[in-house]
Amino acid sequence: MNDADVSKQIQQMVRFIRQEAEEKANEISVSAEEEFNIEKLQLVEAEKKKIRQEYERKEKQVEVRKKIEYSMQLNASRIKVLQAQDDLVNKMKEDAMKELLRVSHNHHEYKNLLKDLIVQGLLRLKEPAVLLRCRKEDHHHVEHVLHSAKHEYASKADVHQPEIFVDHDVYLPPAPSHDDAHGQFCSGGVVLASRDGKIVFESTLDARLEVVFRKKLPEIRKLLFGQNAA
């Protein structure tokens, strides 16, 4: 083999090695690019997932905030409705209390009412002797009906007429006035008690109104605001 053949063979080997190197380099480049694309895709998908999770978290926060705000607004509206209902009921009670003041203006009817209240109190107490308190302005009315009240009670209870001691030292508060709107007041009626003070029956017009109003309140609210308001 001469030098030319050797040189030719060496060149063929070099070309072969170079071709293999290029092919190997291409394979490495393609593989690296594929790995890069896969990794890039994974990173992109991971970021997308992270963004979606963050969006879902914020969306849930917004929904929760909306529900809380709606609940607060709903509760505030309910409170306003209940307050308005209470205001109306209290206004009715105030109007009724004002009407009570007119009861004592008709002296004839008021004296009969005082007698009935005294009889009811005696029937509740069933005591042979009682202490009676009234307003100072009602003192003469009470004295006027005292005898007939004792007689009616004795007839109804089938007992002897009781002793009734009218308290001339301590009177019930007077009717409310503009000068003392926040002080104690009494629209009329009487308070009866046993002589030892252990049993007390309050039969003032204000106490009667309070009892009736409390008892009838569910019916009143039902009439004013409907079935579910009672």
PDB file of C-alpha atoms in Angstrom:
ATOM      1  CA  MET A   1       0.000   0.000   0.000  1.00  0.00           C
ATOM      2  CA  ASN A   2       1.510   3.215  -1.085  1.00  0.00           C
ATOM      3  CA  ASP A   3       1.261   6.580   0.597  1.00  0.00           C
ATOM      4  CA  ALA A   4      -1.686   7.646  -1.538  1.00  0.00           C
ATOM      5  CA  ASP A   5      -3.730   4.671  -0.486  1.00  0.00           C
ATOM      6  CA  VAL A   6      -2.856   5.233   3.154  1.00  0.00           C
ATOM      7  CA  SER A   7      -3.805   8.879   2.899  1.00  0.00           C
ATOM      8  CA  LYS A   8      -7.071   7.990   1.198  1.00  0.00           C
ATOM      9  CA  GLN A   9      -7.904   5.429   3.859  1.00  0.00           C
ATOM     10  CA  ILE A  10      -7.097   7.878   6.632  1.00  0.00           C
ATOM     11  CA  GLN A  11      -9.384  10.492   5.055  1.00  0.00           C
ATOM     12  CA  GLN A  12     -12.174   7.927   4.821  1.00  0.00           C
ATOM     13  CA  MET A  13     -11.711   7.094   8.501  1.00  0.00           C
ATOM     14  CA  VAL A  14     -11.720  10.795   9.405  1.00  0.00           C
ATOM     15  CA  ARG A  15     -14.899  11.356   7.408  1.00  0.00           C
ATOM     16  CA  PHE A  16     -16.461   8.359   9.081  1.00  0.00           C
ATOM     17  CA  ILE A  17     -15.475   9.526  12.561  1.00  0.00           C
ATOM     18  CA  ARG A  18     -16.627  13.073  11.759  1.00  0.00           C
ATOM     19  CA  GLN A  19     -19.954  11.769  10.456  1.00  0.00           C
ATOM     20  CA  GLU A  20     -20.454   9.668  13.562  1.00  0.00           C
ATOM     21  CA  ALA A  21     -19.505  12.647  15.723  1.00  0.00           C
ATOM     22  CA  GLU A  22     -21.947  14.878  13.861  1.00  0.00           C
ATOM     23  CA  GLU A  23     -24.702  12.275  14.107  1.00  0.00           C
ATOM     24  CA  LYS A  24     -23.948  11.816  17.790  1.00  0.00           C
ATOM     25  CA  ALA A  25     -23.899  15.576  18.267  1.00  0.00           C
ATOM     26  CA  ASN A  26     -27.236  15.830  16.449  1.00  0.00           C
ATOM     27  CA  GLU A  27     -28.680  13.084  18.631  1.00  0.00           C
ATOM     28  CA  ILE A  28     -27.424  14.858  21.757  1.00  0.00           C
ATOM     29  CA  SER A  29     -28.795  18.175  20.489  1.00  0.00           C
ATOM     30  CA  VAL A  30     -32.197  16.665  19.644  1.00  0.00           C
ATOM     31  CA  SER A  31     -32.315  14.837  22.964  1.00  0.00           C
ATOM     32  CA  ALA A  32     -31.308  17.972  24.837  1.00  0.00           C
ATOM     33  CA  GLU A  33     -33.924  20.003  22.988  1.00  0.00           C
ATOM     34  CA  GLU A  34     -36.586  17.400  23.725  1.00  0.00           C
ATOM     35  CA  GLU A  35     -35.617  17.342  27.402  1.00  0.00           C
ATOM     36  CA  PHE A  36     -35.604  21.139  27.423  1.00  0.00           C
ATOM     37  CA  ASN A  37     -39.058  21.263  25.813  1.00  0.00           C
ATOM     38  CA  ILE A  38     -40.386  18.660  28.241  1.00  0.00           C
ATOM     39  CA  GLU A  39     -38.924  20.527  31.219  1.00  0.00           C
ATOM     40  CA  LYS A  40     -40.204  23.831  29.842  1.00  0.00           C
ATOM     41  CA  LEU A  41     -43.660  22.274  29.347  1.00  0.00           C
ATOM     42  CA  GLN A  42     -43.585  20.914  32.870  1.00  0.00           C
ATOM     43  CA  LEU A  43     -42.610  24.310  34.236  1.00  0.00           C
ATOM     44  CA  VAL A  44     -45.334  26.003  32.223  1.00  0.00           C
ATOM     45  CA  GLU A  45     -47.920  23.458  33.385  1.00  0.00           C
ATOM     46  CA  ALA A  46     -46.731  23.848  36.976  1.00  0.00           C
ATOM     47  CA  GLU A  47     -47.077  27.631  36.721  1.00  0.00           C
ATOM     48  CA  LYS A  48     -50.493  27.253  35.091  1.00  0.00           C
ATOM     49  CA  LYS A  49     -51.585  24.937  37.906  1.00  0.00           C
ATOM     50  CA  LYS A  50     -50.241  27.367  40.468  1.00  0.00           C
ATOM     51  CA  ILE A  51     -52.084  30.258  38.804  1.00  0.00           C
ATOM     52  CA  ARG A  52     -55.317  28.216  38.626  1.00  0.00           C
ATOM     53  CA  GLN A  53     -55.011  27.278  42.301  1.00  0.00           C
ATOM     54  CA  GLU A  54     -54.359  30.889  43.239  1.00  0.00           C
ATOM     55  CA  TYR A  55     -57.324  32.019  41.150  1.00  0.00           C
ATOM     56  CA  GLU A  56     -59.570  29.357  42.723  1.00  0.00           C
ATOM     57  CA  ARG A  57     -58.384  30.380  46.194  1.00  0.00           C
ATOM     58  CA  LYS A  58     -59.107  34.034  45.521  1.00  0.00           C
ATOM     59  CA  GLU A  59     -62.431  33.145  43.890  1.00  0.00           C
ATOM     60  CA  LYS A  60     -63.415  31.183  47.011  1.00  0.00           C
ATOM     61  CA  GLN A  61     -62.346  34.122  49.181  1.00  0.00           C
ATOM     62  CA  VAL A  62     -64.537  36.436  47.109  1.00  0.00           C
ATOM     63  CA  GLU A  63     -67.482  34.017  47.372  1.00  0.00           C
ATOM     64  CA  VAL A  64     -67.021  33.710  51.138  1.00  0.00           C
ATOM     65  CA  ARG A  65     -66.779  37.498  51.451  1.00  0.00           C
ATOM     66  CA  LYS A  66     -69.928  37.913  49.362  1.00  0.00           C
ATOM     67  CA  LYS A  67     -71.785  35.405  51.544  1.00  0.00           C
ATOM     68  CA  ILE A  68     -70.615  37.139  54.711  1.00  0.00           C
ATOM     69  CA  GLU A  69     -71.614  40.557  53.371  1.00  0.00           C
ATOM     70  CA  TYR A  70     -74.987  39.212  52.235  1.00  0.00           C
ATOM     71  CA  SER A  71     -75.559  37.589  55.623  1.00  0.00           C
ATOM     72  CA  MET A  72     -74.621  40.820  57.400  1.00  0.00           C
ATOM     73  CA  GLN A  73     -76.916  42.864  55.165  1.00  0.00           C
ATOM     74  CA  LEU A  74     -79.711  40.340  55.664  1.00  0.00           C
ATOM     75  CA  ASN A  75     -79.266  40.413  59.445  1.00  0.00           C
ATOM     76  CA  ALA A  76     -79.140  44.210  59.408  1.00  0.00           C
ATOM     77  CA  SER A  77     -82.367  44.291  57.392  1.00  0.00           C
ATOM     78  CA  ARG A  78     -84.015  41.850  59.781  1.00  0.00           C
ATOM     79  CA  ILE A  79     -82.899  43.923  62.757  1.00  0.00           C
ATOM     80  CA  LYS A  80     -84.329  47.048  61.119  1.00  0.00           C
ATOM     81  CA  VAL A  81     -87.620  45.253  60.459  1.00  0.00           C
ATOM     82  CA  LEU A  82     -87.786  43.925  64.031  1.00  0.00           C
ATOM     83  CA  GLN A  83     -86.916  47.363  65.403  1.00  0.00           C
ATOM     84  CA  ALA A  84     -89.627  48.959  63.292  1.00  0.00           C
ATOM     85  CA  GLN A  85     -92.114  46.328  64.503  1.00  0.00           C
ATOM     86  CA  ASP A  86     -91.101  46.916  68.131  1.00  0.00           C
ATOM     87  CA  ASP A  87     -91.402  50.669  67.653  1.00  0.00           C
ATOM     88  CA  LEU A  88     -94.923  50.249  66.282  1.00  0.00           C
ATOM     89  CA  VAL A  89     -95.942  47.903  69.120  1.00  0.00           C
ATOM     90  CA  ASN A  90     -94.468  50.281  71.714  1.00  0.00           C
ATOM     91  CA  LYS A  91     -96.272  53.181  70.052  1.00  0.00           C
ATOM     92  CA  MET A  92     -99.548  51.266  70.396  1.00  0.00           C
ATOM     93  CA  LYS A  93     -98.786  50.668  74.065  1.00  0.00           C
ATOM     94  CA  GLU A  94     -97.990  54.353  74.597  1.00  0.00           C
ATOM     95  CA  ASP A  95    -101.263  55.315  72.910  1.00  0.00           C
ATOM     96  CA  ALA A  96    -103.126  52.855  75.136  1.00  0.00           C
ATOM     97  CA  MET A  97    -101.471  54.380  78.222  1.00  0.00           C
ATOM     98  CA  LYS A  98    -102.586  57.828  77.089  1.00  0.00           C
ATOM     99  CA  GLU A  99    -106.123  56.511  76.739  1.00  0.00           C
ATOM    100  CA  LEU A 100    -105.945  55.247  80.335  1.00  0.00           C
ATOM    101  CA  LEU A 101    -105.600  58.830  81.529  1.00  0.00           C
ATOM    102  CA  ARG A 102    -109.054  59.578  80.144  1.00  0.00           C
ATOM    103  CA  VAL A 103    -110.657  56.811  82.199  1.00  0.00           C
ATOM    104  CA  SER A 104    -110.553  58.845  85.400  1.00  0.00           C
ATOM    105  CA  HIS A 105    -112.057  61.908  83.689  1.00  0.00           C
ATOM    106  CA  ASN A 106    -115.539  60.374  83.720  1.00  0.00           C
ATOM    107  CA  HIS A 107    -116.079  60.376  87.494  1.00  0.00           C
ATOM    108  CA  HIS A 108    -119.204  58.216  87.497  1.00  0.00           C
ATOM    109  CA  GLU A 109    -117.688  55.413  85.397  1.00  0.00           C
ATOM    110  CA  TYR A 110    -114.357  55.691  87.178  1.00  0.00           C
ATOM    111  CA  LYS A 111    -115.950  55.266  90.601  1.00  0.00           C
ATOM    112  CA  ASN A 112    -117.681  52.092  89.393  1.00  0.00           C
ATOM    113  CA  LEU A 113    -114.373  50.867  87.992  1.00  0.00           C
ATOM    114  CA  LEU A 114    -112.636  51.532  91.325  1.00  0.00           C
ATOM    115  CA  LYS A 115    -115.315  49.541  93.113  1.00  0.00           C
ATOM    116  CA  ASP A 116    -114.868  46.595  90.711  1.00  0.00           C
ATOM    117  CA  LEU A 117    -111.088  46.723  91.124  1.00  0.00           C
ATOM    118  CA  ILE A 118    -111.415  46.706  94.918  1.00  0.00           C
ATOM    119  CA  VAL A 119    -113.812  43.740  94.806  1.00  0.00           C
ATOM    120  CA  GLN A 120    -111.457  41.807  92.509  1.00  0.00           C
ATOM    121  CA  GLY A 121    -108.562  42.533  94.824  1.00  0.00           C
ATOM    122  CA  LEU A 122    -110.503  41.341  97.876  1.00  0.00           C
ATOM    123  CA  LEU A 123    -111.476  38.143  96.069  1.00  0.00           C
ATOM    124  CA  ARG A 124    -107.821  37.508  95.287  1.00  0.00           C
ATOM    125  CA  LEU A 125    -106.524  38.227  98.770  1.00  0.00           C
ATOM    126  CA  LYS A 126    -109.389  36.632 100.753  1.00  0.00           C
ATOM    127  CA  GLU A 127    -108.173  38.434 103.872  1.00  0.00           C
ATOM    128  CA  PRO A 128    -110.409  39.649 106.728  1.00  0.00           C
ATOM    129  CA  ALA A 129    -108.479  42.941 106.860  1.00  0.00           C
ATOM    130  CA  VAL A 130    -106.559  44.668 104.081  1.00  0.00           C
ATOM    131  CA  LEU A 131    -104.607  47.852 103.464  1.00  0.00           C
ATOM    132  CA  LEU A 132    -105.633  49.914 100.431  1.00  0.00           C
ATOM    133  CA  ARG A 133    -103.554  52.504  98.637  1.00  0.00           C
ATOM    134  CA  CYS A 134    -104.740  54.836  95.904  1.00  0.00           C
ATOM    135  CA  ARG A 135    -103.769  58.097  94.298  1.00  0.00           C
ATOM    136  CA  LYS A 136    -104.332  61.176  96.406  1.00  0.00           C
ATOM    137  CA  GLU A 137    -106.727  62.572  93.810  1.00  0.00           C
ATOM    138  CA  ASP A 138    -108.749  59.327  93.947  1.00  0.00           C
ATOM    139  CA  HIS A 139    -109.111  59.280  97.736  1.00  0.00           C
ATOM    140  CA  HIS A 140    -112.651  60.683  97.813  1.00  0.00           C
ATOM    141  CA  HIS A 141    -113.780  58.278  95.031  1.00  0.00           C
ATOM    142  CA  VAL A 142    -112.431  55.313  96.981  1.00  0.00           C
ATOM    143  CA  GLU A 143    -114.157  56.398 100.186  1.00  0.00           C
ATOM    144  CA  HIS A 144    -117.366  56.797  98.236  1.00  0.00           C
ATOM    145  CA  VAL A 145    -117.394  53.206  96.910  1.00  0.00           C
ATOM    146  CA  LEU A 146    -115.751  51.457  99.848  1.00  0.00           C
ATOM    147  CA  HIS A 147    -118.951  50.359 101.582  1.00  0.00           C
ATOM    148  CA  SER A 148    -120.582  48.968  98.413  1.00  0.00           C
ATOM    149  CA  ALA A 149    -117.296  47.182  97.491  1.00  0.00           C
ATOM    150  CA  LYS A 150    -117.151  45.460 100.901  1.00  0.00           C
ATOM    151  CA  HIS A 151    -120.791  44.466 100.659  1.00  0.00           C
ATOM    152  CA  GLU A 152    -120.389  43.048  97.128  1.00  0.00           C
ATOM    153  CA  TYR A 153    -117.286  41.093  98.124  1.00  0.00           C
ATOM    154  CA  ALA A 154    -118.961  39.634 101.229  1.00  0.00           C
ATOM    155  CA  SER A 155    -121.927  38.573  99.098  1.00  0.00           C
ATOM    156  CA  LYS A 156    -119.766  36.940  96.421  1.00  0.00           C
ATOM    157  CA  ALA A 157    -117.341  35.242  98.813  1.00  0.00           C
ATOM    158  CA  ASP A 158    -120.046  34.384 101.375  1.00  0.00           C
ATOM    159  CA  VAL A 159    -117.997  35.876 104.224  1.00  0.00           C
ATOM    160  CA  HIS A 160    -118.265  38.788 106.654  1.00  0.00           C
ATOM    161  CA  GLN A 161    -117.433  42.182 105.303  1.00  0.00           C
ATOM    162  CA  PRO A 162    -113.669  42.777 105.578  1.00  0.00           C
ATOM    163  CA  GLU A 163    -111.959  45.706 107.232  1.00  0.00           C
ATOM    164  CA  ILE A 164    -110.362  47.993 104.667  1.00  0.00           C
ATOM    165  CA  PHE A 165    -107.816  50.487 105.933  1.00  0.00           C
ATOM    166  CA  VAL A 166    -107.153  53.258 103.442  1.00  0.00           C
ATOM    167  CA  ASP A 167    -103.549  54.455 103.696  1.00  0.00           C
ATOM    168  CA  HIS A 168    -103.654  58.214 104.309  1.00  0.00           C
ATOM    169  CA  ASP A 169     -99.881  58.523 104.622  1.00  0.00           C
ATOM    170  CA  VAL A 170     -98.581  56.826 101.485  1.00  0.00           C
ATOM    171  CA  TYR A 171    -100.357  57.372  98.183  1.00  0.00           C
ATOM    172  CA  LEU A 172     -99.788  55.952  94.752  1.00  0.00           C
ATOM    173  CA  PRO A 173     -97.940  58.269  92.331  1.00  0.00           C
ATOM    174  CA  PRO A 174    -100.069  60.826  90.484  1.00  0.00           C
ATOM    175  CA  ALA A 175    -100.907  60.740  86.801  1.00  0.00           C
ATOM    176  CA  PRO A 176     -97.977  61.429  84.438  1.00  0.00           C
ATOM    177  CA  SER A 177     -97.291  65.050  83.617  1.00  0.00           C
ATOM    178  CA  HIS A 178     -95.173  66.942  81.108  1.00  0.00           C
ATOM    179  CA  ASP A 179     -93.177  68.474  83.965  1.00  0.00           C
ATOM    180  CA  ASP A 180     -92.055  65.045  85.253  1.00  0.00           C
ATOM    181  CA  ALA A 181     -92.241  62.740  82.239  1.00  0.00           C
ATOM    182  CA  HIS A 182     -89.638  60.301  83.582  1.00  0.00           C
ATOM    183  CA  GLY A 183     -90.866  60.082  87.187  1.00  0.00           C
ATOM    184  CA  GLN A 184     -93.105  57.434  88.719  1.00  0.00           C
ATOM    185  CA  PHE A 185     -96.754  57.729  87.751  1.00  0.00           C
ATOM    186  CA  CYS A 186    -100.073  55.950  88.087  1.00  0.00           C
ATOM    187  CA  SER A 187    -103.007  56.334  85.721  1.00  0.00           C
ATOM    188  CA  GLY A 188    -105.518  55.151  88.339  1.00  0.00           C
ATOM    189  CA  GLY A 189    -106.717  52.096  90.206  1.00  0.00           C
ATOM    190  CA  VAL A 190    -105.722  50.686  93.582  1.00  0.00           C
ATOM    191  CA  VAL A 191    -103.222  48.430  95.347  1.00  0.00           C
ATOM    192  CA  LEU A 192    -104.449  46.054  98.041  1.00  0.00           C
ATOM    193  CA  ALA A 193    -102.277  44.237 100.564  1.00  0.00           C
ATOM    194  CA  SER A 194    -102.662  42.019 103.585  1.00  0.00           C
ATOM    195  CA  ARG A 195    -102.117  43.812 106.888  1.00  0.00           C
ATOM    196  CA  ASP A 196     -98.666  42.203 107.289  1.00  0.00           C
ATOM    197  CA  GLY A 197     -97.718  43.255 103.755  1.00  0.00           C
ATOM    198  CA  LYS A 198     -96.760  39.735 102.686  1.00  0.00           C
ATOM    199  CA  ILE A 199     -99.488  39.517 100.035  1.00  0.00           C
ATOM    200  CA  VAL A 200     -99.884  42.379  97.577  1.00  0.00           C
ATOM    201  CA  PHE A 201    -102.362  42.643  94.737  1.00  0.00           C
ATOM    202  CA  GLU A 202    -101.621  45.456  92.320  1.00  0.00           C
ATOM    203  CA  SER A 203    -104.759  46.483  90.513  1.00  0.00           C
ATOM    204  CA  THR A 204    -103.745  49.793  88.995  1.00  0.00           C
ATOM    205  CA  LEU A 205    -104.773  50.607  85.442  1.00  0.00           C
ATOM    206  CA  ASP A 206    -101.115  50.587  84.394  1.00  0.00           C
ATOM    207  CA  ALA A 207    -100.533  47.118  85.872  1.00  0.00           C
ATOM    208  CA  ARG A 208    -103.692  45.804  84.210  1.00  0.00           C
ATOM    209  CA  LEU A 209    -102.594  47.210  80.862  1.00  0.00           C
ATOM    210  CA  GLU A 210     -99.151  45.638  81.274  1.00  0.00           C
ATOM    211  CA  VAL A 211    -100.645  42.212  82.021  1.00  0.00           C
ATOM    212  CA  VAL A 212    -103.150  42.367  79.168  1.00  0.00           C
ATOM    213  CA  PHE A 213    -100.586  43.722  76.716  1.00  0.00           C
ATOM    214  CA  ARG A 214     -98.063  41.017  77.586  1.00  0.00           C
ATOM    215  CA  LYS A 215    -100.720  38.321  77.309  1.00  0.00           C
ATOM    216  CA  LYS A 216    -102.092  39.599  74.020  1.00  0.00           C
ATOM    217  CA  LEU A 217     -98.742  40.552  72.484  1.00  0.00           C
ATOM    218  CA  PRO A 218     -98.497  37.447  70.231  1.00  0.00           C
ATOM    219  CA  GLU A 219    -101.997  38.132  68.881  1.00  0.00           C
ATOM    220  CA  ILE A 220    -101.191  41.815  68.401  1.00  0.00           C
ATOM    221  CA  ARG A 221     -98.005  41.040  66.478  1.00  0.00           C
ATOM    222  CA  LYS A 222     -99.826  38.437  64.400  1.00  0.00           C
ATOM    223  CA  LEU A 223    -102.549  40.921  63.448  1.00  0.00           C
ATOM    224  CA  LEU A 224    -100.032  43.643  62.621  1.00  0.00           C
ATOM    225  CA  PHE A 225     -97.252  41.691  60.940  1.00  0.00           C
ATOM    226  CA  GLY A 226     -98.669  38.341  59.877  1.00  0.00           C
ATOM    227  CA  GLN A 227     -98.485  34.693  60.895  1.00  0.00           C
ATOM    228  CA  ASN A 228     -94.708  34.470  61.415  1.00  0.00           C
ATOM    229  CA  ALA A 229     -94.397  37.642  63.527  1.00  0.00           C
ATOM    230  CA  ALA A 230     -95.913  36.226  66.724  1.00  0.00           C
TER     231      ALA A 230
END
